[in-house]
Coordinates of C-alpha atoms in Angstrom, one line a residue:
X1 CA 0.1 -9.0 -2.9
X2 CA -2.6 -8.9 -5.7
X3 CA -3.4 -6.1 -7.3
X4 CA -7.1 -5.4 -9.3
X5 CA -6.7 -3.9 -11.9
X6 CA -9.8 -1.4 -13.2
X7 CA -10.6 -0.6 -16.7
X8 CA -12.2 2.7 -17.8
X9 CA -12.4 4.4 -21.2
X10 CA -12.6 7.8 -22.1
X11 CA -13.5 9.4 -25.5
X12 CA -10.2 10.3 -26.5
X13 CA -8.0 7.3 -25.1
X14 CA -7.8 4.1 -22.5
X15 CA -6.7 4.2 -19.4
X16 CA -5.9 1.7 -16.4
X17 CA -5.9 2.5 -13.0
X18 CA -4.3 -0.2 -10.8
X19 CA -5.2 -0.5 -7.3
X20 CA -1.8 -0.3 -5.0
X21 CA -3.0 0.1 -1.5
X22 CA -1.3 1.4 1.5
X23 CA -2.1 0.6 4.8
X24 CA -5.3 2.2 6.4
X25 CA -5.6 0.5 9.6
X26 CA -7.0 1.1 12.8
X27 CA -4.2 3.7 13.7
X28 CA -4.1 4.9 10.4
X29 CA -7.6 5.8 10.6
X30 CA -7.4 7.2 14.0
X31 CA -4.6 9.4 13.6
X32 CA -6.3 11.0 10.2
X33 CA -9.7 11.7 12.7
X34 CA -7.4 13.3 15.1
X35 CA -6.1 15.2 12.4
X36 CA -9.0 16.6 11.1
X37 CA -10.6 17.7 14.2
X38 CA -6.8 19.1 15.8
X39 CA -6.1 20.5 12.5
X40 CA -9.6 22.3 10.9
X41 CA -11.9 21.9 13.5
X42 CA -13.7 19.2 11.9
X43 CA -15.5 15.7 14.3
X44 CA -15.9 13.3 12.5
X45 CA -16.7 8.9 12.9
X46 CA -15.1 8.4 9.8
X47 CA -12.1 10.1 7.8
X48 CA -14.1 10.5 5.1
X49 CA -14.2 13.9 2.7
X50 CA -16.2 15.2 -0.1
X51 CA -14.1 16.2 -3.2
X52 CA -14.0 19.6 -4.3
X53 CA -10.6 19.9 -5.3
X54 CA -7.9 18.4 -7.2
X55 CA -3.9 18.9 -6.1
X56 CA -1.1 17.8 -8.7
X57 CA 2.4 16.7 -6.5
X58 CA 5.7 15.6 -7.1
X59 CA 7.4 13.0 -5.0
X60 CA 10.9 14.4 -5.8
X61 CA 11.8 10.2 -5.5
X62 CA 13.3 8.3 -8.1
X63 CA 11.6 5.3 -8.2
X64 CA 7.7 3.8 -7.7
X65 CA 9.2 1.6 -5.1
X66 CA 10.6 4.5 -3.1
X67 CA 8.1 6.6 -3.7
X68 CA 5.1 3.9 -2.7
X69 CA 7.2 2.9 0.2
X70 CA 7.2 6.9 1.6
X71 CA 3.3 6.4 2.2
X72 CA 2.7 3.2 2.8
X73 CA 3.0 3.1 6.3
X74 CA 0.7 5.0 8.6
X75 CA 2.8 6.8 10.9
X76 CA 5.6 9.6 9.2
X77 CA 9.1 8.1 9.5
X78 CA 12.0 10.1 11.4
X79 CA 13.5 11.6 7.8
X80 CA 9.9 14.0 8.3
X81 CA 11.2 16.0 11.6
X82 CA 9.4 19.4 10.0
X83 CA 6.1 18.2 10.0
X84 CA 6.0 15.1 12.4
X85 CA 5.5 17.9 15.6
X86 CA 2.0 18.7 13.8
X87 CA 0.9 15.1 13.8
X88 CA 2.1 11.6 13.5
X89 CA 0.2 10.9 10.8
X90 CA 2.4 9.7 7.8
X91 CA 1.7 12.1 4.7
X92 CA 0.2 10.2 1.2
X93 CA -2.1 10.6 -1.8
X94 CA -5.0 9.4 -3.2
X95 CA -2.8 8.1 -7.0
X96 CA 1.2 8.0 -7.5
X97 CA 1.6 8.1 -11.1
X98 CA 4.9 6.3 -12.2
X99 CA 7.3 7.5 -14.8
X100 CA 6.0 5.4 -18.0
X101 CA 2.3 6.6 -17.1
X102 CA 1.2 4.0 -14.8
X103 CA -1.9 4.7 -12.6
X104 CA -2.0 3.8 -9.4
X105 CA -4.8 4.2 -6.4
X106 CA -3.2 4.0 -2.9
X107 CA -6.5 4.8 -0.9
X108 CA -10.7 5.8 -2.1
X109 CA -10.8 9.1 -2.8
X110 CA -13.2 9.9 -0.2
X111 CA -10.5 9.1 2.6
X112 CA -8.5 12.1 3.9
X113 CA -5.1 11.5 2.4
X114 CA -2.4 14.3 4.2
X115 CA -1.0 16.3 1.3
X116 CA -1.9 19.4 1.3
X117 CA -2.0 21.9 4.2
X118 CA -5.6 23.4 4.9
X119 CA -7.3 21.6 2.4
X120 CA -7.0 17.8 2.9
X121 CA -10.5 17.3 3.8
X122 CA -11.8 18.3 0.3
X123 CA -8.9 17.5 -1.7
X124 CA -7.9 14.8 -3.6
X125 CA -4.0 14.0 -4.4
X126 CA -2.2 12.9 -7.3
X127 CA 1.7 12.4 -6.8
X128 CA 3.9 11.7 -9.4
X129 CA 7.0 10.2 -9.3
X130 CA 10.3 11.8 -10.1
X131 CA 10.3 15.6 -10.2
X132 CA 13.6 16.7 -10.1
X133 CA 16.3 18.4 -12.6
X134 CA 17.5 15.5 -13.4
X135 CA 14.4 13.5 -13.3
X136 CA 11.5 16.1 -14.4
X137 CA 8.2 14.5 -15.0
X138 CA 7.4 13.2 -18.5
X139 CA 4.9 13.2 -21.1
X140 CA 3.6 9.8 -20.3
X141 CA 2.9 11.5 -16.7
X142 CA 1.6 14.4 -18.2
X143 CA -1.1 12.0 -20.5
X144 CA -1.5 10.4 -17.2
X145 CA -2.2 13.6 -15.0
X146 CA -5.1 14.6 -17.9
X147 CA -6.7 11.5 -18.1
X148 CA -7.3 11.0 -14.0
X149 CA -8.7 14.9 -13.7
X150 CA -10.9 13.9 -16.6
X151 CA -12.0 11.1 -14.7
X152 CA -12.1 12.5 -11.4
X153 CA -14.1 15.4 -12.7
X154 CA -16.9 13.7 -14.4
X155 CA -17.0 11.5 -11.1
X156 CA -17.2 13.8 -8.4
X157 CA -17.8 18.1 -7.9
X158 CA -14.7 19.3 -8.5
X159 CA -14.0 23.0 -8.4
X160 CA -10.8 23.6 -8.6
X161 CA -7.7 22.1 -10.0
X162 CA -4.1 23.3 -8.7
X163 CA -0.4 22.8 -8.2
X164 CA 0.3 22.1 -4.9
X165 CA 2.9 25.3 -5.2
X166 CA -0.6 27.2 -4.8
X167 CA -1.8 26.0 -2.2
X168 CA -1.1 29.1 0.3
X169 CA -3.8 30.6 -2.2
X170 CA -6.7 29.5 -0.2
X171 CA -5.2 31.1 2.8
X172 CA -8.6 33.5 2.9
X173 CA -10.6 31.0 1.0
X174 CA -13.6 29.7 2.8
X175 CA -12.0 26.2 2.2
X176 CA -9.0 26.8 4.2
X177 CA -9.3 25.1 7.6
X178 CA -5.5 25.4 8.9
X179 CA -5.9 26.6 12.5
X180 CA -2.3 27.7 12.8
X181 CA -0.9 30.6 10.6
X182 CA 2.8 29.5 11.3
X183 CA 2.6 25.9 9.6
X184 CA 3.4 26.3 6.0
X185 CA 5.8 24.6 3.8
X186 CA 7.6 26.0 0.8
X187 CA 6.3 24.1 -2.0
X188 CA 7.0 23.9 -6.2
X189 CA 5.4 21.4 -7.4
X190 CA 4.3 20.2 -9.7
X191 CA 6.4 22.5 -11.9
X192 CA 4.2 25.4 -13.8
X193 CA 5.1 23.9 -17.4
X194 CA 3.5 21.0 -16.1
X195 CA 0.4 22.7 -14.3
X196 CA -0.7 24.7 -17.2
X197 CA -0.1 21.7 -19.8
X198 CA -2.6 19.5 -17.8
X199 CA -5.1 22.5 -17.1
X200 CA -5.4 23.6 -20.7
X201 CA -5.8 20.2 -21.7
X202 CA -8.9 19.6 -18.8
X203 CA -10.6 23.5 -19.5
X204 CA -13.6 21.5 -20.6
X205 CA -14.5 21.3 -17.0
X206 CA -14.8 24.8 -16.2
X207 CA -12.8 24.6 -12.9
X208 CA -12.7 28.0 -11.0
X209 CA -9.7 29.9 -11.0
X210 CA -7.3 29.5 -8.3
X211 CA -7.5 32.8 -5.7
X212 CA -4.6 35.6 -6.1
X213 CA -2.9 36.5 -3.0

């Protein structure tokens, strides 16, 4: 497979983001339009969303290969028992940013990606492999994480920037679409030290502050 790689340049440093696509076929598609509408209500012809919002993952995987292969197919695979009974549809993210800081886009960010419960129909996901005590995230991710909200803020509307750990946040937020109250997950990522390092460093935005429960 080839990959295109895209240049862009901030004022501060360069950055590459190289295109990695998973598959978004027909079923893919499909199953992310069922989604939407069983999920939050929403009918749709295509999966597309609008961008208001911004969630920074973990893959808790060791390796871009490993972590790539988790989403790259469109239907979940059997190791995802406690979310397969909401839908078939295979969970991924809109970037998986490797260990040594490498970009990568798995799908446009104006397709739903499933990553974030309630909120995938505005929200854009970055994952980032590793993400685990003895593989915590590093710098270069950190560098990496800053750069894309920077870009992804001066692209699109963004409001709000958040761990995923906050998602249950919006649970009274007009934003939250989730029709049933008992699907949640327990959630940490991506790790506060993290979180804070990558919204102090993108304040210039003025995202709102994420909602207290």
């Amino acid at each position: 497979m080839v990959f295109t790689l895209f240049m862009f340049v901030s004022c501060t440093t360069s950055k590459s983001i190289v295109e990695k696509p998973i598959i978004f076929n027909d079923e893919r598609s499909q199953l992310t339009l069922d989604y939407l509408l069983d999920r939050y209500g929403i009918e749709q012809t295509t999966p597309s969303i609008t961008p208001k919002m911004i969630v920074l993952h973990w893959t808790v995987i060791p390796t871009l290969k490993e972590s790539f292969e988790a989403f790259e197919q469109p239907t979940l695979p059997n190791w995802r028992p406690d979310i397969k009974n909401v839908s078939g549809l295979n969970v991924s993210a809109h970037f998986l940013v490797d260990r040594d800081g490498t970009i990568y886009r798995l799908m446009p960010e104006t397709t739903m990606a499933r990553h974030v419960i309630g909120l995938n129909h505005c929200a854009i996901g970055i994952e980032n492999v590793g993400g685990t005590d003895d593989l915590p995230l590093t710098k270069e991710q950190e560098a990496s994480n800053i750069w894309l909200v920077d870009y992804l803020a001066d692209k699109y509307a963004i409001d709000y920037l958040i761990g995923h750990y906050e998602y249950t946040n919006f649970e009274s937020h007009e934003l939250w679409l989730e029709k049933d109250k008992g699907y949640r997950t327990e959630k940490t990522d991506p790790g506060e030290d993290f979180l804070d390092a990558v919204k102090s460093a993108t304040l210039d935005h003025n995202f709102k502050p994420t909602p207290t429960n």
